[in-house]
mmCIF file with all atom_site columns, C-alpha atoms in Angstrom:
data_model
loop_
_atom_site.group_PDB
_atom_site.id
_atom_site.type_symbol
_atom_site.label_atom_id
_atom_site.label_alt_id
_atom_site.label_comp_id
_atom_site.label_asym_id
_atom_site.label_entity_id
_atom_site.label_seq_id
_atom_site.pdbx_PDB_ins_code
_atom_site.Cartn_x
_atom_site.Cartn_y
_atom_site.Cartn_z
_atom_site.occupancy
_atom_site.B_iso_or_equiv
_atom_site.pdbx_formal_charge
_atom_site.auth_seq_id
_atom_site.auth_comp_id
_atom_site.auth_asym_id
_atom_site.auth_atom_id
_atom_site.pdbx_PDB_model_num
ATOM 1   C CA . UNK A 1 1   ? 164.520 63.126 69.704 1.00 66.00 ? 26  UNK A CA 1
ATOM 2   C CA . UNK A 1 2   ? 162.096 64.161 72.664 1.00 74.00 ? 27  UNK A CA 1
ATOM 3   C CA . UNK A 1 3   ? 158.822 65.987 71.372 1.00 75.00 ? 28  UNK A CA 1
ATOM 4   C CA . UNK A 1 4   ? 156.963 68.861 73.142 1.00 74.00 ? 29  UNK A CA 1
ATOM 5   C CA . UNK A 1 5   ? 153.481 70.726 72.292 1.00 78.00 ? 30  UNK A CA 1
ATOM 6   C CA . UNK A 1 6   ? 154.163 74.014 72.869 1.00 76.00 ? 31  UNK A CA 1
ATOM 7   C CA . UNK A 1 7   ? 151.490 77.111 72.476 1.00 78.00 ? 32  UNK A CA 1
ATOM 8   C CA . UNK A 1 8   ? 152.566 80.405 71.374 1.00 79.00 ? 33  UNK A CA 1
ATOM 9   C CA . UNK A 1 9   ? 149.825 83.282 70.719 1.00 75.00 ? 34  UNK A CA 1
ATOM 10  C CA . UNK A 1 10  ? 147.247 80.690 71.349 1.00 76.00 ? 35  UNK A CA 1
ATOM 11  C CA . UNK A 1 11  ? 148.663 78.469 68.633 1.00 78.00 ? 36  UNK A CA 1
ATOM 12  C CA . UNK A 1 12  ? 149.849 75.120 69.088 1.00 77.00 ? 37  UNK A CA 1
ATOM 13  C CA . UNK A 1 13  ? 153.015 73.407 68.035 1.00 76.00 ? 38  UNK A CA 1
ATOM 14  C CA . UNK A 1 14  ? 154.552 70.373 68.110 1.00 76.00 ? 39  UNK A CA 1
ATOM 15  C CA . UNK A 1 15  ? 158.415 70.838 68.516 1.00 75.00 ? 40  UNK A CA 1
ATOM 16  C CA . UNK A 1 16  ? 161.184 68.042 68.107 1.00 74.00 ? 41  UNK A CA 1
ATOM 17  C CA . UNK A 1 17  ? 163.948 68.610 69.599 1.00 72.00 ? 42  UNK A CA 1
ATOM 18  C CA . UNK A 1 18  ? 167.702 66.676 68.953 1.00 71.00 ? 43  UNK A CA 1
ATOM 19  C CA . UNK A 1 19  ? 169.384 65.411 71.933 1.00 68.00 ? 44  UNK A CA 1
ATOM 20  C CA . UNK A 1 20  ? 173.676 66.114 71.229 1.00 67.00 ? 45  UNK A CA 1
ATOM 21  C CA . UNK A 1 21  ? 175.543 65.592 73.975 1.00 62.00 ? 46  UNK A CA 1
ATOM 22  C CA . UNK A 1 22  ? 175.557 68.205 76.973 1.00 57.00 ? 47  UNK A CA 1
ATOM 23  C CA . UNK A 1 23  ? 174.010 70.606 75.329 1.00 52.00 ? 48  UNK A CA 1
ATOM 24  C CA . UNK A 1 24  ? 171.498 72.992 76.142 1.00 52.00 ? 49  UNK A CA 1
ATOM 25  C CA . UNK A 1 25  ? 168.097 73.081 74.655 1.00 52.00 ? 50  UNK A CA 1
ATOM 26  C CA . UNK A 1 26  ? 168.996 76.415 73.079 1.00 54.00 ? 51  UNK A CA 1
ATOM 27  C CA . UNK A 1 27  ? 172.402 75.217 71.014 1.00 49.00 ? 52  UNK A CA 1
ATOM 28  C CA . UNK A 1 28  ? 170.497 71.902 70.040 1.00 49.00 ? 53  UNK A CA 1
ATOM 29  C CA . UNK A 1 29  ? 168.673 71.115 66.490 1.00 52.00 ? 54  UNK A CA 1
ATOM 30  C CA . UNK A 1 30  ? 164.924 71.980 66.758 1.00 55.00 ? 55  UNK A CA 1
ATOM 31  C CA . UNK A 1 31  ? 162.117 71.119 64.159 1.00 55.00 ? 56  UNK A CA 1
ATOM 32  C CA . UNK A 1 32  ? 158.658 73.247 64.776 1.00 54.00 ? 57  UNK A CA 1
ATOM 33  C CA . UNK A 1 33  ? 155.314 71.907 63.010 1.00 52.00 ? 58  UNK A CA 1
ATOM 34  C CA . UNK A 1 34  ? 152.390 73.086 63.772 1.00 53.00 ? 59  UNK A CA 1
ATOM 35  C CA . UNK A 1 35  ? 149.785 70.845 65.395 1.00 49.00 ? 60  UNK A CA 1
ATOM 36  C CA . UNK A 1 36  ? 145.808 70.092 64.630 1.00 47.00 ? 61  UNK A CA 1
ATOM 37  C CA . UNK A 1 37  ? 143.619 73.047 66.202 1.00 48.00 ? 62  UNK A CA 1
ATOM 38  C CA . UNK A 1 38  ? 140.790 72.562 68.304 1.00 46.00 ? 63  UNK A CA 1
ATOM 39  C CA . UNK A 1 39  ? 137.564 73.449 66.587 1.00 46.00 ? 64  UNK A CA 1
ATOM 40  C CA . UNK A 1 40  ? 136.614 76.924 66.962 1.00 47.00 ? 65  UNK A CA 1
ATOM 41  C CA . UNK A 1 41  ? 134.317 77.753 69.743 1.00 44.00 ? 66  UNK A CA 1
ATOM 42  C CA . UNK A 1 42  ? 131.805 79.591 66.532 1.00 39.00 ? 67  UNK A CA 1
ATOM 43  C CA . UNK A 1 43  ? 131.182 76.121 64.886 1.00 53.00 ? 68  UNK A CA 1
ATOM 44  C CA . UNK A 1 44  ? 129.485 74.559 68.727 1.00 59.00 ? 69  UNK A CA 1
ATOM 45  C CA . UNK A 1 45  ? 126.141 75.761 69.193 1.00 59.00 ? 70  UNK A CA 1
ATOM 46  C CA . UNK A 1 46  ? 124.689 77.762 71.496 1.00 63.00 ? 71  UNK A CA 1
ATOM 47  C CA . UNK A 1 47  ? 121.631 75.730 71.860 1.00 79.00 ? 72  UNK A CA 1
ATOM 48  C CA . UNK A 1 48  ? 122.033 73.206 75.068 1.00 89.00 ? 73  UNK A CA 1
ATOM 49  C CA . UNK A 1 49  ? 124.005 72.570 77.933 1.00 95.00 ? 74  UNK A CA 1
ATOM 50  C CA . UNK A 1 50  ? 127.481 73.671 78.021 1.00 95.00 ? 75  UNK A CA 1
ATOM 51  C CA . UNK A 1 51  ? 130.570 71.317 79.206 1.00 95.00 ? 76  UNK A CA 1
ATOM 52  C CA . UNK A 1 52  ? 132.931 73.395 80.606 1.00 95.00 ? 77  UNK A CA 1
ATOM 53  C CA . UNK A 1 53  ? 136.380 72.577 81.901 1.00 95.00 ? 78  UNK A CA 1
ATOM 54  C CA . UNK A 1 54  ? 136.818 72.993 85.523 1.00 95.00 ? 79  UNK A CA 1
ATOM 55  C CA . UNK A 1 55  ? 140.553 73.824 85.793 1.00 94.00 ? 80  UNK A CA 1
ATOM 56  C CA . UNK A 1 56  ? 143.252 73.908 83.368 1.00 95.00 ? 81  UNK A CA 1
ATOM 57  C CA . UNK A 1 57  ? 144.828 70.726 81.481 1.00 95.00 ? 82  UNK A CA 1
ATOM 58  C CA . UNK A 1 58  ? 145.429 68.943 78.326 1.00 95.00 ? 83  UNK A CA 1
ATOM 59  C CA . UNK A 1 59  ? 142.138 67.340 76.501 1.00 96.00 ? 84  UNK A CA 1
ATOM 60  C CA . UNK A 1 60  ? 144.319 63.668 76.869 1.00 96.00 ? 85  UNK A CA 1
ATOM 61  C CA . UNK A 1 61  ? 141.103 61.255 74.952 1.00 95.00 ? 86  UNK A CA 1
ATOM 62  C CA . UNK A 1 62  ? 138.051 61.966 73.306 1.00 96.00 ? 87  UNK A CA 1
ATOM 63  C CA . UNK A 1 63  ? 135.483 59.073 74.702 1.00 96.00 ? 88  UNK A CA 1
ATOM 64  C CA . UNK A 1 64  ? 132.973 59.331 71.924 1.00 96.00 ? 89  UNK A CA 1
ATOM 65  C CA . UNK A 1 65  ? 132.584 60.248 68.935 1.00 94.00 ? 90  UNK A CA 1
ATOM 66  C CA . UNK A 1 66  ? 131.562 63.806 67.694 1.00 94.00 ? 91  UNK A CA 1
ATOM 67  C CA . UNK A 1 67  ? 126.989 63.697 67.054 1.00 94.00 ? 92  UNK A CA 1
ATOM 68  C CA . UNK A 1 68  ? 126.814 60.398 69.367 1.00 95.00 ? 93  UNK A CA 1
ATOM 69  C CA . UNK A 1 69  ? 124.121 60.801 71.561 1.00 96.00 ? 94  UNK A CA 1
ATOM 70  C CA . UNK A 1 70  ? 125.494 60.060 75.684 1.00 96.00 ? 95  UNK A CA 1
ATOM 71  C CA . UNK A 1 71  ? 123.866 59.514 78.859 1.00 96.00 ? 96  UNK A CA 1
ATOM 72  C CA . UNK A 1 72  ? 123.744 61.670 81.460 1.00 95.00 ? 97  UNK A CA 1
ATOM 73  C CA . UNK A 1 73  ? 127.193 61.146 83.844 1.00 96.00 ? 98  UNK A CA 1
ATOM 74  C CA . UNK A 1 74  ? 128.334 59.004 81.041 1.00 96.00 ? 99  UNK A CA 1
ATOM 75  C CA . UNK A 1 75  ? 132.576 59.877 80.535 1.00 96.00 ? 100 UNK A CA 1
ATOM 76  C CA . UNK A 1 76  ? 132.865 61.605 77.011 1.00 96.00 ? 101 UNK A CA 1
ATOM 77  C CA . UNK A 1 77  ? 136.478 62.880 77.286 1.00 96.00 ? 102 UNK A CA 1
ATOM 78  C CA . UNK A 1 78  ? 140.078 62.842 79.768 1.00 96.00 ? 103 UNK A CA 1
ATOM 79  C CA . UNK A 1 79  ? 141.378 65.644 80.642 1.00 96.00 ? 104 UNK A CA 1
ATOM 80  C CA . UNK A 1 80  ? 145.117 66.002 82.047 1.00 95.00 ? 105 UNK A CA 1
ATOM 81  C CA . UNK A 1 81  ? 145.803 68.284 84.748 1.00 92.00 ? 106 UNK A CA 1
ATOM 82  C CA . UNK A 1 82  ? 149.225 67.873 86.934 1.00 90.00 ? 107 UNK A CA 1
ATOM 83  C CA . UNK A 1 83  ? 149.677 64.283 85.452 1.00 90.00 ? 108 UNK A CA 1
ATOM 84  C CA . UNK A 1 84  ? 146.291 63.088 86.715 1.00 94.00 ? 109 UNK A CA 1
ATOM 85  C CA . UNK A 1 85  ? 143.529 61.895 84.021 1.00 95.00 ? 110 UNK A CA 1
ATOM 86  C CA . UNK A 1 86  ? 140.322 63.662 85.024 1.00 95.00 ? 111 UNK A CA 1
ATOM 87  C CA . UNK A 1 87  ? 137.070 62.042 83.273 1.00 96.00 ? 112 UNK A CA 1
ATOM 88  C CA . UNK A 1 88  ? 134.960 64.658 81.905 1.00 96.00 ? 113 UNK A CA 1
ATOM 89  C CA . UNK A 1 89  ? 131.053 63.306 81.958 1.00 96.00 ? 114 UNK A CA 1
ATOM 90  C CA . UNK A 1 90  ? 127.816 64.539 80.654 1.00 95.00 ? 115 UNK A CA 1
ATOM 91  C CA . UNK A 1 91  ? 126.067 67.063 82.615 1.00 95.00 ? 116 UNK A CA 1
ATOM 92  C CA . UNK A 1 92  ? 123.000 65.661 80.746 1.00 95.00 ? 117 UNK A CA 1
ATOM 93  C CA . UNK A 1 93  ? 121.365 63.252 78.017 1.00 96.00 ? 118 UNK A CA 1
ATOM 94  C CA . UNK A 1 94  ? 121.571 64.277 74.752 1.00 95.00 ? 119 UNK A CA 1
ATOM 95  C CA . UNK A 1 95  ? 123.641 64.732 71.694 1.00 96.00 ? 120 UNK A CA 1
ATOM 96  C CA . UNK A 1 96  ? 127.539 65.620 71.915 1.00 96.00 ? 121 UNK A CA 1
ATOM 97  C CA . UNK A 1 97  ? 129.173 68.276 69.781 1.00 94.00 ? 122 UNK A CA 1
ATOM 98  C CA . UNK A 1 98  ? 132.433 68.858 70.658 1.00 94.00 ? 123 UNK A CA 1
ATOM 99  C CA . UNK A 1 99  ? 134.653 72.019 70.891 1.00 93.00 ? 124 UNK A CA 1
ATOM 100 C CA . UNK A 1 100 ? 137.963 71.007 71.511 1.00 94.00 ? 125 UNK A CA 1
ATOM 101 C CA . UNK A 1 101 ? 140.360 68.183 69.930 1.00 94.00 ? 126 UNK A CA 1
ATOM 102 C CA . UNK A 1 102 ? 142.287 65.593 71.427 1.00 94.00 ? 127 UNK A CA 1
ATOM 103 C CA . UNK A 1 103 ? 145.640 67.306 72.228 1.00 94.00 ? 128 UNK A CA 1
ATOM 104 C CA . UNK A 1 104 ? 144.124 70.831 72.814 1.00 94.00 ? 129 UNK A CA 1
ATOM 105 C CA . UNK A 1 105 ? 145.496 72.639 75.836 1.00 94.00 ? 130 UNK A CA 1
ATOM 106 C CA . UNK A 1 106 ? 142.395 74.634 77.380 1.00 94.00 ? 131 UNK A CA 1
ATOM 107 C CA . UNK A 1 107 ? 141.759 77.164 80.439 1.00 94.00 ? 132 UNK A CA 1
ATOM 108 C CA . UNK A 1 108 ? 139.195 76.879 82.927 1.00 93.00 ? 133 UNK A CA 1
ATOM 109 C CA . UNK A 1 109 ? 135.993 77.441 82.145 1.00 94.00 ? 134 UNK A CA 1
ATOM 110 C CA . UNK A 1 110 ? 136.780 77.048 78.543 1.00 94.00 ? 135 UNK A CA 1
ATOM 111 C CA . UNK A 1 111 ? 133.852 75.326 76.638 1.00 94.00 ? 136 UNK A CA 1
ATOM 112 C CA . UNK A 1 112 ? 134.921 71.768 75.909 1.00 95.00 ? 137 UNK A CA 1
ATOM 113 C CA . UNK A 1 113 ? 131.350 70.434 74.169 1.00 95.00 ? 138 UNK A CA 1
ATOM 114 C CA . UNK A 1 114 ? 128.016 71.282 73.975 1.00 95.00 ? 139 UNK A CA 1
ATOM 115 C CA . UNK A 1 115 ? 125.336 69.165 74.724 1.00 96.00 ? 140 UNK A CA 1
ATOM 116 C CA . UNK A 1 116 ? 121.626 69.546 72.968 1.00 93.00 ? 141 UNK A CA 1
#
């Protein structure tokens, strides 16, 4: 069984699909479940400094955990973009609240955490 996250409509799903023989991925058994969402963007505040992604990718690790308080340039998440692990770091001091989950696919200049 390989498994694959895919996003329809801005929803994510995790997708296991059956390897039989030679066949394509069209003719072969398929299970669909969806996956955790990311927070919604409503829940981060709007107070402090935002963390933005700078290109496209896959949020690969969360660093620390959501209300710690983080350094300025300290690494508080990975993010995956053409099979390289990008460390995402604090723009500032303060306390992290983050907007995305481990997992989430996100677009550049989407907010990733905010930092107050």
């Amino acid at each position: 069984m390989r498994n694959f996250i895919v996003t329809v409509d801005g929803k994510s799903y995790s997708v296991g699909v059956e390897e039989v023989g030679v066949q394509s991925v069209s003719e072969a058994a398929a299970t669909v479940q969806p996956v955790a969402e990311a927070k919604p963007a409503a829940k981060i505040s709007a107070d402090g400094e935002k963390v933005l992604s700078p290109f496209p990718g896959l949020i690969k690790n969360i660093l620390v955990a959501d209300g710690s308080t983080v350094k300025k340039d300290q690494a508080i998440m990975v993010l995956e973009a053409m099979k390289m692990d990008n460390e995402i770091t604090a723009p500032c001091d303060g306390k992290v609240t983050f907007g995305v989950a481990k997992g989430a696919n996100v677009e550049t200049n989407a907010v990733l955490a905010v930092i107050s």
